[in-house]
Amino acid sequence: MEISRKLEPPKKGFSVFEFEGRLLRAHSIMHKYKLDALFLTMPANIRYFTGFDTQFFHSPTRPWFLVIPYNKKPIAVIPEIGKTLMEMTWVEDIRTWDSPNPNDDGISLLFSVFKDLKIKFNSVGAELGMEMSLRMPWIDFNKLLEKQKQTFLDATQAIWEIRTVKTKAEINHINFICKAVSSCYYSLPKIINLGETERQVSEKLKKNIIDSGADSIPFMPVVSGQNGVSQIISGPSDKELEKGDLLFIDTGSTYDGYFCDFDRNYAIGNASDEVREVYDLLWLATEAGINAAKPGATTGDVWLAINKIIEDKKLIKNNVGRLGHGLGLQLTEPPSHSFKNETKILENMVLTIEPGLEYLPGKLMVHEENILVTKDGPQLLTTRAPKELPIIN
């Protein structure tokens, strides 16, 4: 279904009330996991709790730190160059140093912050687990380990417990970018032609997505091949579209930091019966996955619902470790829809449903939609892919 009117984008940024709510949730979960503080270095985690976003996150030269005590507001420990921008957020306690400084890149300031913490559990949670990373030199982190009286623990589970359930404001952002990109996918066959290159297709789609309100497009694999594609992770090439090609496009576009992540498939000129059959199969598998994503179910249940449709056709089995994931400030977030995964699906999670399979040796197809889990069941955020494979003539 075509979206004829341009969706009104939500107001950018979030209220102090929104950030206070996130902090209260964090404090509650920190008590649950017996943490005196969270020690955060990842851009997405810092942005989640502060609203702070800098282009300097793209540079590995300077570390950026956020400490969240279990009983206080966040404390930013950042390079001096970021002070003015951080002062525009709701964060009041901002401590800075001249960076880069190989001899002391904020470590003395961190010592001071940790020294002043109110000790209740004698532990600090850090980004040490799966889908987390420490954005600082290991040598510097080791100094903290050696000299701090608190024990550093892996806070991965606590952090994701805070972030995986989205607020209404977050959902509005994700819904907007999903709807905007859905409209661009729908109109794509009208603006591309046989003989154009993957790169030209990518440029046209990116322009339309930006014109529709997106801020950035960090992720856009564009791949084509006769009767299917051999991989789905490369950027576009100068290969020309030919009759009989399957064109696969995936995108992670953002609005105010929040991602959509879904793909579409198109046949160029014509499609073989086999390609049509696989497309139809994955459409049904996606439907099964969507319907299984209800509060109280597990992500393993979603995997089983999808996989049953695929296995019933006795084609080559899917060869990826999961069939969808969480979505938000990052392109991919927990949880994963994987075999025997017991992670409970909760109301207000945003998830991707992503069945894929290898139907011939070296020939892949993947479908993907984005959904919101409501108390009444799943709600599509993307506009559903056409039930029949679109043909571009």
mmCIF file of C-alpha atoms in Angstrom:
data_model
loop_
_atom_site.group_PDB
_atom_site.id
_atom_site.type_symbol
_atom_site.label_atom_id
_atom_site.label_comp_id
_atom_site.label_asym_id
_atom_site.label_seq_id
_atom_site.Cartn_x
_atom_site.Cartn_y
_atom_site.Cartn_z
ATOM 1 C CA MET A 1 0.000 0.000 0.000
ATOM 2 C CA GLU A 2 1.465 3.350 -1.038
ATOM 3 C CA ILE A 3 1.831 6.074 1.544
ATOM 4 C CA SER A 4 0.516 9.128 -0.273
ATOM 5 C CA ARG A 5 1.099 11.797 2.340
ATOM 6 C CA LYS A 6 4.378 12.702 3.956
ATOM 7 C CA LEU A 7 4.454 11.691 7.602
ATOM 8 C CA GLU A 8 4.960 14.502 10.090
ATOM 9 C CA PRO A 9 8.237 13.864 11.937
ATOM 10 C CA PRO A 10 8.262 13.888 15.748
ATOM 11 C CA LYS A 11 10.011 16.749 17.471
ATOM 12 C CA LYS A 12 13.728 16.052 17.727
ATOM 13 C CA GLY A 13 15.306 15.613 21.109
ATOM 14 C CA PHE A 14 13.625 14.506 24.315
ATOM 15 C CA SER A 15 12.249 16.286 27.363
ATOM 16 C CA VAL A 16 13.917 16.353 30.767
ATOM 17 C CA PHE A 17 10.926 14.324 31.949
ATOM 18 C CA GLU A 18 11.854 11.607 29.434
ATOM 19 C CA PHE A 19 15.450 11.434 30.659
ATOM 20 C CA GLU A 20 14.339 11.450 34.292
ATOM 21 C CA GLY A 21 12.153 8.453 33.520
ATOM 22 C CA ARG A 22 15.068 6.599 31.958
ATOM 23 C CA LEU A 23 17.200 7.413 34.994
ATOM 24 C CA LEU A 24 14.558 6.164 37.437
ATOM 25 C CA ARG A 25 14.350 2.905 35.495
ATOM 26 C CA ALA A 26 18.142 2.642 35.586
ATOM 27 C CA HIS A 27 18.261 3.241 39.350
ATOM 28 C CA SER A 28 15.682 0.517 39.935
ATOM 29 C CA ILE A 29 17.541 -2.006 37.797
ATOM 30 C CA MET A 30 20.904 -1.044 39.331
ATOM 31 C CA HIS A 31 19.483 -1.906 42.751
ATOM 32 C CA LYS A 32 18.285 -5.228 41.352
ATOM 33 C CA TYR A 33 21.795 -6.048 40.118
ATOM 34 C CA LYS A 34 23.481 -4.522 43.205
ATOM 35 C CA LEU A 35 25.469 -1.844 41.387
ATOM 36 C CA ASP A 36 26.664 1.400 42.968
ATOM 37 C CA ALA A 37 27.085 2.951 39.531
ATOM 38 C CA LEU A 38 27.114 2.340 35.798
ATOM 39 C CA PHE A 39 30.311 3.239 33.961
ATOM 40 C CA LEU A 40 29.484 3.937 30.309
ATOM 41 C CA THR A 41 31.688 4.656 27.309
ATOM 42 C CA MET A 42 29.657 3.573 24.256
ATOM 43 C CA PRO A 43 28.105 6.433 22.247
ATOM 44 C CA ALA A 44 24.647 4.810 22.196
ATOM 45 C CA ASN A 45 24.619 4.327 25.970
ATOM 46 C CA ILE A 46 25.826 7.872 26.617
ATOM 47 C CA ARG A 47 23.228 9.276 24.234
ATOM 48 C CA TYR A 48 20.437 7.189 25.764
ATOM 49 C CA PHE A 49 20.911 8.702 29.216
ATOM 50 C CA THR A 50 21.918 12.252 28.233
ATOM 51 C CA GLY A 51 20.785 13.125 24.709
ATOM 52 C CA PHE A 52 24.410 14.031 23.961
ATOM 53 C CA ASP A 53 25.402 13.364 20.351
ATOM 54 C CA THR A 54 28.636 14.529 18.795
ATOM 55 C CA GLN A 55 30.234 13.971 15.425
ATOM 56 C CA PHE A 56 33.411 13.347 17.424
ATOM 57 C CA PHE A 57 32.049 9.915 18.329
ATOM 58 C CA HIS A 58 33.339 8.929 14.874
ATOM 59 C CA SER A 59 36.897 9.612 15.993
ATOM 60 C CA PRO A 60 38.664 7.047 18.215
ATOM 61 C CA THR A 61 41.133 9.614 19.567
ATOM 62 C CA ARG A 62 39.189 10.882 22.585
ATOM 63 C CA PRO A 63 37.330 8.739 25.136
ATOM 64 C CA TRP A 64 33.977 9.918 26.534
ATOM 65 C CA PHE A 65 32.702 8.717 29.905
ATOM 66 C CA LEU A 66 29.406 8.764 31.764
ATOM 67 C CA VAL A 67 29.014 7.616 35.370
ATOM 68 C CA ILE A 68 25.503 7.012 36.707
ATOM 69 C CA PRO A 69 25.429 6.648 40.514
ATOM 70 C CA TYR A 70 22.590 4.537 41.911
ATOM 71 C CA ASN A 71 21.225 7.557 43.805
ATOM 72 C CA LYS A 72 22.106 10.579 41.653
ATOM 73 C CA LYS A 73 21.930 12.109 38.205
ATOM 74 C CA PRO A 74 24.561 11.214 35.576
ATOM 75 C CA ILE A 75 28.072 12.622 35.808
ATOM 76 C CA ALA A 76 29.755 13.376 32.474
ATOM 77 C CA VAL A 77 33.541 13.019 32.337
ATOM 78 C CA ILE A 78 34.451 14.256 28.879
ATOM 79 C CA PRO A 79 37.093 16.072 26.828
ATOM 80 C CA GLU A 80 37.010 19.861 27.188
ATOM 81 C CA ILE A 81 36.066 20.184 23.512
ATOM 82 C CA GLY A 82 32.671 18.643 24.318
ATOM 83 C CA LYS A 83 31.756 20.798 27.317
ATOM 84 C CA THR A 84 29.626 23.386 25.507
ATOM 85 C CA LEU A 85 27.589 20.726 23.713
ATOM 86 C CA MET A 86 27.083 18.691 26.896
ATOM 87 C CA GLU A 87 25.858 21.843 28.668
ATOM 88 C CA MET A 88 22.974 21.885 26.178
ATOM 89 C CA THR A 89 21.690 18.599 27.622
ATOM 90 C CA TRP A 90 20.000 17.993 30.965
ATOM 91 C CA VAL A 91 23.307 16.872 32.544
ATOM 92 C CA GLU A 92 24.488 19.302 35.235
ATOM 93 C CA ASP A 93 27.657 17.658 36.598
ATOM 94 C CA ILE A 94 30.229 17.947 33.790
ATOM 95 C CA ARG A 95 33.928 17.388 34.428
ATOM 96 C CA THR A 96 36.437 17.943 31.649
ATOM 97 C CA TRP A 97 40.104 17.589 30.753
ATOM 98 C CA ASP A 98 42.257 18.620 27.815
ATOM 99 C CA SER A 99 42.255 15.639 25.470
ATOM 100 C CA PRO A 100 44.021 13.831 23.914
ATOM 101 C CA ASN A 101 46.398 13.340 26.816
ATOM 102 C CA PRO A 102 48.188 9.965 26.619
ATOM 103 C CA ASN A 103 49.470 10.317 30.180
ATOM 104 C CA ASP A 104 46.063 10.952 31.752
ATOM 105 C CA ASP A 105 43.085 10.813 29.386
ATOM 106 C CA GLY A 106 40.426 11.478 31.992
ATOM 107 C CA ILE A 107 41.564 8.748 34.388
ATOM 108 C CA SER A 108 42.324 11.104 37.311
ATOM 109 C CA LEU A 109 38.859 12.612 36.967
ATOM 110 C CA LEU A 110 37.317 9.144 36.992
ATOM 111 C CA PHE A 111 39.265 8.255 40.134
ATOM 112 C CA SER A 112 37.785 11.353 41.773
ATOM 113 C CA VAL A 113 34.231 10.476 40.694
ATOM 114 C CA PHE A 114 34.471 6.887 41.917
ATOM 115 C CA LYS A 115 36.070 7.995 45.192
ATOM 116 C CA ASP A 116 33.053 10.198 45.950
ATOM 117 C CA LEU A 117 30.451 7.523 45.178
ATOM 118 C CA LYS A 118 28.168 6.470 47.992
ATOM 119 C CA ILE A 119 29.057 2.829 48.566
ATOM 120 C CA LYS A 120 26.199 0.392 49.058
ATOM 121 C CA PHE A 121 27.165 -2.697 47.061
ATOM 122 C CA ASN A 122 30.881 -2.018 46.414
ATOM 123 C CA SER A 123 30.484 -2.690 42.697
ATOM 124 C CA VAL A 124 30.421 -0.726 39.449
ATOM 125 C CA GLY A 125 28.809 -2.051 36.273
ATOM 126 C CA ALA A 126 30.701 -1.707 32.994
ATOM 127 C CA GLU A 127 30.149 -2.581 29.320
ATOM 128 C CA LEU A 128 31.954 -5.918 29.363
ATOM 129 C CA GLY A 129 29.588 -8.408 27.691
ATOM 130 C CA MET A 130 28.060 -9.322 24.340
ATOM 131 C CA GLU A 131 27.011 -6.439 22.086
ATOM 132 C CA MET A 132 28.930 -4.076 24.362
ATOM 133 C CA SER A 133 32.404 -2.593 24.105
ATOM 134 C CA LEU A 134 34.702 -0.409 26.172
ATOM 135 C CA ARG A 135 35.508 2.689 24.156
ATOM 136 C CA MET A 136 38.755 3.465 25.930
ATOM 137 C CA PRO A 137 42.276 2.017 25.945
ATOM 138 C CA TRP A 138 42.482 -1.256 27.850
ATOM 139 C CA ILE A 139 45.589 0.074 29.588
ATOM 140 C CA ASP A 140 43.529 2.906 31.078
ATOM 141 C CA PHE A 141 40.687 0.613 32.109
ATOM 142 C CA ASN A 142 43.219 -1.653 33.767
ATOM 143 C CA LYS A 143 44.359 1.315 35.873
ATOM 144 C CA LEU A 144 40.802 1.618 37.155
ATOM 145 C CA LEU A 145 40.699 -2.091 37.941
ATOM 146 C CA GLU A 146 43.955 -1.913 39.876
ATOM 147 C CA LYS A 147 43.303 1.212 41.940
ATOM 148 C CA GLN A 148 39.556 1.396 42.564
ATOM 149 C CA LYS A 149 38.108 -0.005 45.780
ATOM 150 C CA GLN A 150 34.908 -0.994 43.976
ATOM 151 C CA THR A 151 34.761 -4.210 41.961
ATOM 152 C CA PHE A 152 33.959 -3.789 38.265
ATOM 153 C CA LEU A 153 31.244 -6.194 37.084
ATOM 154 C CA ASP A 154 29.698 -6.918 33.710
ATOM 155 C CA ALA A 155 26.560 -4.753 33.487
ATOM 156 C CA THR A 156 25.481 -5.943 30.037
ATOM 157 C CA GLN A 157 22.284 -7.597 31.230
ATOM 158 C CA ALA A 158 21.342 -4.605 33.376
ATOM 159 C CA ILE A 159 21.964 -2.092 30.575
ATOM 160 C CA TRP A 160 19.907 -4.022 28.050
ATOM 161 C CA GLU A 161 17.144 -4.522 30.598
ATOM 162 C CA ILE A 162 16.970 -0.741 30.798
ATOM 163 C CA ARG A 163 17.114 -0.128 27.051
ATOM 164 C CA THR A 164 15.231 -2.974 25.326
ATOM 165 C CA VAL A 165 11.788 -1.789 26.433
ATOM 166 C CA LYS A 166 11.187 1.455 24.564
ATOM 167 C CA THR A 167 9.422 4.568 25.797
ATOM 168 C CA LYS A 168 6.544 6.149 23.896
ATOM 169 C CA ALA A 169 8.871 8.900 22.665
ATOM 170 C CA GLU A 170 11.391 6.367 21.358
ATOM 171 C CA ILE A 171 8.634 4.410 19.627
ATOM 172 C CA ASN A 172 7.420 7.567 17.872
ATOM 173 C CA HIS A 173 10.914 8.143 16.476
ATOM 174 C CA ILE A 174 11.288 4.568 15.249
ATOM 175 C CA ASN A 175 7.788 4.537 13.779
ATOM 176 C CA PHE A 176 8.542 7.681 11.792
ATOM 177 C CA ILE A 177 11.732 6.388 10.195
ATOM 178 C CA CYS A 178 10.118 3.013 9.443
ATOM 179 C CA LYS A 179 7.152 4.640 7.710
ATOM 180 C CA ALA A 180 9.328 7.119 5.795
ATOM 181 C CA VAL A 181 11.626 4.423 4.421
ATOM 182 C CA SER A 182 8.663 2.136 3.647
ATOM 183 C CA SER A 183 7.296 4.819 1.341
ATOM 184 C CA CYS A 184 10.657 5.138 -0.413
ATOM 185 C CA TYR A 185 10.914 1.387 -0.930
ATOM 186 C CA TYR A 186 7.392 1.358 -2.370
ATOM 187 C CA SER A 187 8.151 4.034 -4.961
ATOM 188 C CA LEU A 188 11.595 2.694 -5.918
ATOM 189 C CA PRO A 189 10.443 0.618 -8.944
ATOM 190 C CA LYS A 190 9.100 3.811 -10.525
ATOM 191 C CA ILE A 191 12.481 5.561 -10.546
ATOM 192 C CA ILE A 192 15.023 2.887 -11.467
ATOM 193 C CA ASN A 193 15.626 1.187 -14.782
ATOM 194 C CA LEU A 194 17.206 -1.830 -16.380
ATOM 195 C CA GLY A 195 20.887 -1.134 -17.048
ATOM 196 C CA GLU A 196 21.413 1.183 -14.087
ATOM 197 C CA THR A 197 24.111 0.192 -11.626
ATOM 198 C CA GLU A 198 23.658 -0.868 -8.029
ATOM 199 C CA ARG A 199 25.426 2.341 -7.065
ATOM 200 C CA GLN A 200 22.965 4.486 -9.047
ATOM 201 C CA VAL A 201 20.035 2.669 -7.433
ATOM 202 C CA SER A 202 21.552 3.270 -4.000
ATOM 203 C CA GLU A 203 22.065 6.976 -4.695
ATOM 204 C CA LYS A 204 18.445 7.432 -5.821
ATOM 205 C CA LEU A 205 17.050 5.587 -2.813
ATOM 206 C CA LYS A 206 19.296 7.456 -0.377
ATOM 207 C CA LYS A 207 18.193 10.807 -1.802
ATOM 208 C CA ASN A 208 14.532 9.875 -1.398
ATOM 209 C CA ILE A 209 15.075 8.651 2.156
ATOM 210 C CA ILE A 210 16.827 11.877 3.170
ATOM 211 C CA ASP A 211 14.124 13.934 1.421
ATOM 212 C CA SER A 212 11.533 11.976 3.426
ATOM 213 C CA GLY A 213 13.023 13.135 6.727
ATOM 214 C CA ALA A 214 15.849 10.745 7.624
ATOM 215 C CA ASP A 215 18.990 12.215 9.167
ATOM 216 C CA SER A 216 21.475 9.605 8.021
ATOM 217 C CA ILE A 217 21.833 6.264 6.251
ATOM 218 C CA PRO A 218 24.742 4.471 7.918
ATOM 219 C CA PHE A 219 23.790 1.058 6.503
ATOM 220 C CA MET A 220 22.667 0.155 2.981
ATOM 221 C CA PRO A 221 23.730 -3.108 1.362
ATOM 222 C CA VAL A 222 22.661 -3.236 -2.299
ATOM 223 C CA VAL A 223 23.305 -6.538 -4.073
ATOM 224 C CA SER A 224 22.013 -8.055 -7.321
ATOM 225 C CA GLY A 225 22.536 -11.362 -9.097
ATOM 226 C CA GLN A 226 20.981 -13.766 -11.564
ATOM 227 C CA ASN A 227 18.277 -15.852 -9.907
ATOM 228 C CA GLY A 228 19.393 -14.641 -6.481
ATOM 229 C CA VAL A 229 22.252 -13.066 -4.556
ATOM 230 C CA SER A 230 25.306 -14.742 -3.071
ATOM 231 C CA GLN A 231 25.621 -12.425 -0.032
ATOM 232 C CA ILE A 232 23.696 -9.601 1.621
ATOM 233 C CA ILE A 233 26.314 -7.516 3.427
ATOM 234 C CA SER A 234 28.213 -5.521 0.790
ATOM 235 C CA GLY A 235 27.668 -1.972 -0.311
ATOM 236 C CA PRO A 236 26.633 -1.249 -3.905
ATOM 237 C CA SER A 237 28.964 -1.907 -6.819
ATOM 238 C CA ASP A 238 29.083 -0.725 -10.434
ATOM 239 C CA LYS A 239 27.354 -3.906 -11.601
ATOM 240 C CA GLU A 240 24.496 -3.115 -14.004
ATOM 241 C CA LEU A 241 21.021 -4.506 -13.415
ATOM 242 C CA GLU A 242 20.174 -7.235 -15.932
ATOM 243 C CA LYS A 243 17.028 -9.159 -16.814
ATOM 244 C CA GLY A 244 16.669 -12.112 -14.471
ATOM 245 C CA ASP A 245 18.471 -10.400 -11.587
ATOM 246 C CA LEU A 246 17.154 -10.374 -8.059
ATOM 247 C CA LEU A 247 17.850 -6.975 -6.468
ATOM 248 C CA PHE A 248 18.256 -7.007 -2.681
ATOM 249 C CA ILE A 249 18.336 -3.771 -0.668
ATOM 250 C CA ASP A 250 18.591 -3.471 3.098
ATOM 251 C CA THR A 251 18.813 -0.250 5.054
ATOM 252 C CA GLY A 252 19.457 1.056 8.507
ATOM 253 C CA SER A 253 18.387 4.688 8.232
ATOM 254 C CA THR A 254 18.063 6.959 11.246
ATOM 255 C CA TYR A 255 15.888 9.726 12.608
ATOM 256 C CA ASP A 256 17.303 11.594 15.603
ATOM 257 C CA GLY A 257 19.568 8.629 16.307
ATOM 258 C CA TYR A 258 16.918 5.895 16.075
ATOM 259 C CA PHE A 259 17.141 3.198 13.418
ATOM 260 C CA CYS A 260 14.866 1.318 11.115
ATOM 261 C CA ASP A 261 16.295 -1.939 9.765
ATOM 262 C CA PHE A 262 14.463 -3.766 7.002
ATOM 263 C CA ASP A 263 14.958 -4.947 3.440
ATOM 264 C CA ARG A 264 13.138 -5.390 0.162
ATOM 265 C CA ASN A 265 13.584 -7.673 -2.851
ATOM 266 C CA TYR A 266 12.830 -6.823 -6.491
ATOM 267 C CA ALA A 267 12.996 -8.858 -9.691
ATOM 268 C CA ILE A 268 14.536 -7.162 -12.724
ATOM 269 C CA GLY A 269 12.522 -7.844 -15.879
ATOM 270 C CA ASN A 270 11.341 -11.274 -14.821
ATOM 271 C CA ALA A 271 11.739 -13.859 -12.095
ATOM 272 C CA SER A 272 12.025 -17.628 -12.239
ATOM 273 C CA ASP A 273 9.323 -19.781 -10.685
ATOM 274 C CA GLU A 274 11.853 -20.827 -8.063
ATOM 275 C CA VAL A 275 12.611 -17.250 -7.007
ATOM 276 C CA ARG A 276 8.883 -16.480 -6.814
ATOM 277 C CA GLU A 277 8.304 -19.590 -4.710
ATOM 278 C CA VAL A 278 11.046 -18.644 -2.255
ATOM 279 C CA TYR A 279 9.739 -15.066 -2.049
ATOM 280 C CA ASP A 280 6.242 -16.366 -1.260
ATOM 281 C CA LEU A 281 7.646 -18.759 1.330
ATOM 282 C CA LEU A 282 9.598 -16.053 3.144
ATOM 283 C CA TRP A 283 6.596 -13.725 3.077
ATOM 284 C CA LEU A 284 4.617 -16.418 4.923
ATOM 285 C CA ALA A 285 7.531 -17.102 7.288
ATOM 286 C CA THR A 286 7.681 -13.389 8.107
ATOM 287 C CA GLU A 287 3.953 -13.424 8.822
ATOM 288 C CA ALA A 288 4.404 -16.373 11.173
ATOM 289 C CA GLY A 289 7.232 -14.608 12.986
ATOM 290 C CA ILE A 290 5.214 -11.419 13.369
ATOM 291 C CA ASN A 291 2.229 -13.289 14.796
ATOM 292 C CA ALA A 292 4.440 -15.176 17.270
ATOM 293 C CA ALA A 293 5.969 -12.015 18.748
ATOM 294 C CA LYS A 294 3.569 -11.502 21.643
ATOM 295 C CA PRO A 295 4.175 -10.500 25.262
ATOM 296 C CA GLY A 296 5.099 -13.573 27.272
ATOM 297 C CA ALA A 297 6.401 -15.557 24.317
ATOM 298 C CA THR A 298 10.132 -16.078 23.930
ATOM 299 C CA THR A 299 12.417 -15.107 21.088
ATOM 300 C CA GLY A 300 12.969 -18.839 20.664
ATOM 301 C CA ASP A 301 9.226 -19.152 19.980
ATOM 302 C CA VAL A 302 9.571 -16.594 17.179
ATOM 303 C CA TRP A 303 12.490 -18.566 15.727
ATOM 304 C CA LEU A 304 10.460 -21.789 15.810
ATOM 305 C CA ALA A 305 7.440 -20.181 14.132
ATOM 306 C CA ILE A 306 9.589 -18.863 11.296
ATOM 307 C CA ASN A 307 11.692 -21.979 10.920
ATOM 308 C CA LYS A 308 8.671 -24.287 10.772
ATOM 309 C CA ILE A 309 7.419 -22.561 7.617
ATOM 310 C CA ILE A 310 10.838 -22.854 6.005
ATOM 311 C CA GLU A 311 11.435 -26.467 7.036
ATOM 312 C CA ASP A 312 8.017 -27.599 5.819
ATOM 313 C CA LYS A 313 9.098 -26.781 2.255
ATOM 314 C CA LYS A 314 12.199 -28.952 2.687
ATOM 315 C CA LEU A 315 14.475 -26.397 1.050
ATOM 316 C CA ILE A 316 18.028 -25.755 2.150
ATOM 317 C CA LYS A 317 17.821 -24.602 5.788
ATOM 318 C CA ASN A 318 18.599 -21.098 6.910
ATOM 319 C CA ASN A 319 22.289 -20.696 7.616
ATOM 320 C CA VAL A 320 22.297 -17.683 9.923
ATOM 321 C CA GLY A 321 22.359 -17.823 13.695
ATOM 322 C CA ARG A 322 19.214 -15.773 14.241
ATOM 323 C CA LEU A 323 16.029 -14.701 12.471
ATOM 324 C CA GLY A 324 15.653 -11.178 13.813
ATOM 325 C CA HIS A 325 16.699 -8.957 16.701
ATOM 326 C CA GLY A 326 16.007 -5.839 18.719
ATOM 327 C CA LEU A 327 16.209 -2.329 17.298
ATOM 328 C CA GLY A 328 16.639 1.205 18.615
ATOM 329 C CA LEU A 329 19.584 3.565 18.999
ATOM 330 C CA GLN A 330 21.654 0.821 17.399
ATOM 331 C CA LEU A 331 21.046 -0.995 14.136
ATOM 332 C CA THR A 332 21.017 -4.302 15.971
ATOM 333 C CA GLU A 333 20.266 -4.748 19.645
ATOM 334 C CA PRO A 334 19.289 -7.678 21.855
ATOM 335 C CA PRO A 335 17.318 -9.836 21.978
ATOM 336 C CA SER A 336 18.049 -12.297 19.153
ATOM 337 C CA HIS A 337 15.420 -14.638 17.695
ATOM 338 C CA SER A 338 17.488 -17.785 17.936
ATOM 339 C CA PHE A 339 17.022 -21.491 18.591
ATOM 340 C CA LYS A 340 16.072 -22.250 22.210
ATOM 341 C CA ASN A 341 16.512 -18.598 23.253
ATOM 342 C CA GLU A 342 14.444 -18.161 26.421
ATOM 343 C CA THR A 343 14.438 -14.337 26.416
ATOM 344 C CA LYS A 344 10.924 -13.165 27.216
ATOM 345 C CA ILE A 345 9.249 -10.788 24.785
ATOM 346 C CA LEU A 346 7.892 -7.750 26.617
ATOM 347 C CA GLU A 347 5.400 -5.026 25.795
ATOM 348 C CA ASN A 348 7.026 -2.036 24.022
ATOM 349 C CA MET A 349 9.972 -3.967 22.668
ATOM 350 C CA VAL A 350 10.800 -3.060 19.062
ATOM 351 C CA LEU A 351 11.906 -6.088 17.056
ATOM 352 C CA THR A 352 12.885 -7.096 13.556
ATOM 353 C CA ILE A 353 11.441 -10.253 12.022
ATOM 354 C CA GLU A 354 14.038 -11.539 9.557
ATOM 355 C CA PRO A 355 13.653 -14.959 7.916
ATOM 356 C CA GLY A 356 16.241 -15.924 5.343
ATOM 357 C CA LEU A 357 17.484 -19.018 3.597
ATOM 358 C CA GLU A 358 19.852 -20.415 1.032
ATOM 359 C CA TYR A 359 17.541 -22.014 -1.555
ATOM 360 C CA LEU A 360 20.249 -23.005 -4.037
ATOM 361 C CA PRO A 361 23.990 -23.319 -3.445
ATOM 362 C CA GLY A 362 25.227 -19.727 -3.268
ATOM 363 C CA LYS A 363 21.739 -18.188 -3.688
ATOM 364 C CA LEU A 364 20.168 -16.340 -0.747
ATOM 365 C CA MET A 365 16.998 -14.433 -0.005
ATOM 366 C CA VAL A 366 16.047 -12.538 3.152
ATOM 367 C CA HIS A 367 12.864 -10.721 4.169
ATOM 368 C CA GLU A 368 12.662 -8.281 7.080
ATOM 369 C CA GLU A 369 10.020 -6.190 8.835
ATOM 370 C CA ASN A 370 10.061 -4.051 12.003
ATOM 371 C CA ILE A 371 7.380 -4.430 14.657
ATOM 372 C CA LEU A 372 6.300 -3.019 18.000
ATOM 373 C CA VAL A 373 5.137 -5.457 20.659
ATOM 374 C CA THR A 374 1.942 -4.145 22.270
ATOM 375 C CA LYS A 375 -0.177 -5.625 25.040
ATOM 376 C CA ASP A 376 -2.590 -6.786 22.331
ATOM 377 C CA GLY A 377 0.117 -8.340 20.170
ATOM 378 C CA PRO A 378 2.472 -7.265 17.376
ATOM 379 C CA GLN A 379 2.016 -4.015 15.465
ATOM 380 C CA LEU A 380 3.823 -3.367 12.191
ATOM 381 C CA LEU A 381 5.996 -0.254 12.112
ATOM 382 C CA THR A 382 7.135 -0.853 8.546
ATOM 383 C CA THR A 383 4.603 -1.036 5.736
ATOM 384 C CA ARG A 384 4.407 -4.732 4.862
ATOM 385 C CA ALA A 385 6.348 -5.892 1.796
ATOM 386 C CA PRO A 386 4.175 -6.730 -1.235
ATOM 387 C CA LYS A 387 2.768 -10.257 -1.080
ATOM 388 C CA GLU A 388 4.021 -10.875 -4.615
ATOM 389 C CA LEU A 389 7.589 -10.198 -5.731
ATOM 390 C CA PRO A 390 7.733 -6.707 -7.336
ATOM 391 C CA ILE A 391 8.954 -6.685 -10.941
ATOM 392 C CA ILE A 392 11.006 -3.761 -12.284
ATOM 393 C CA ASN A 393 10.756 -3.468 -16.089
#
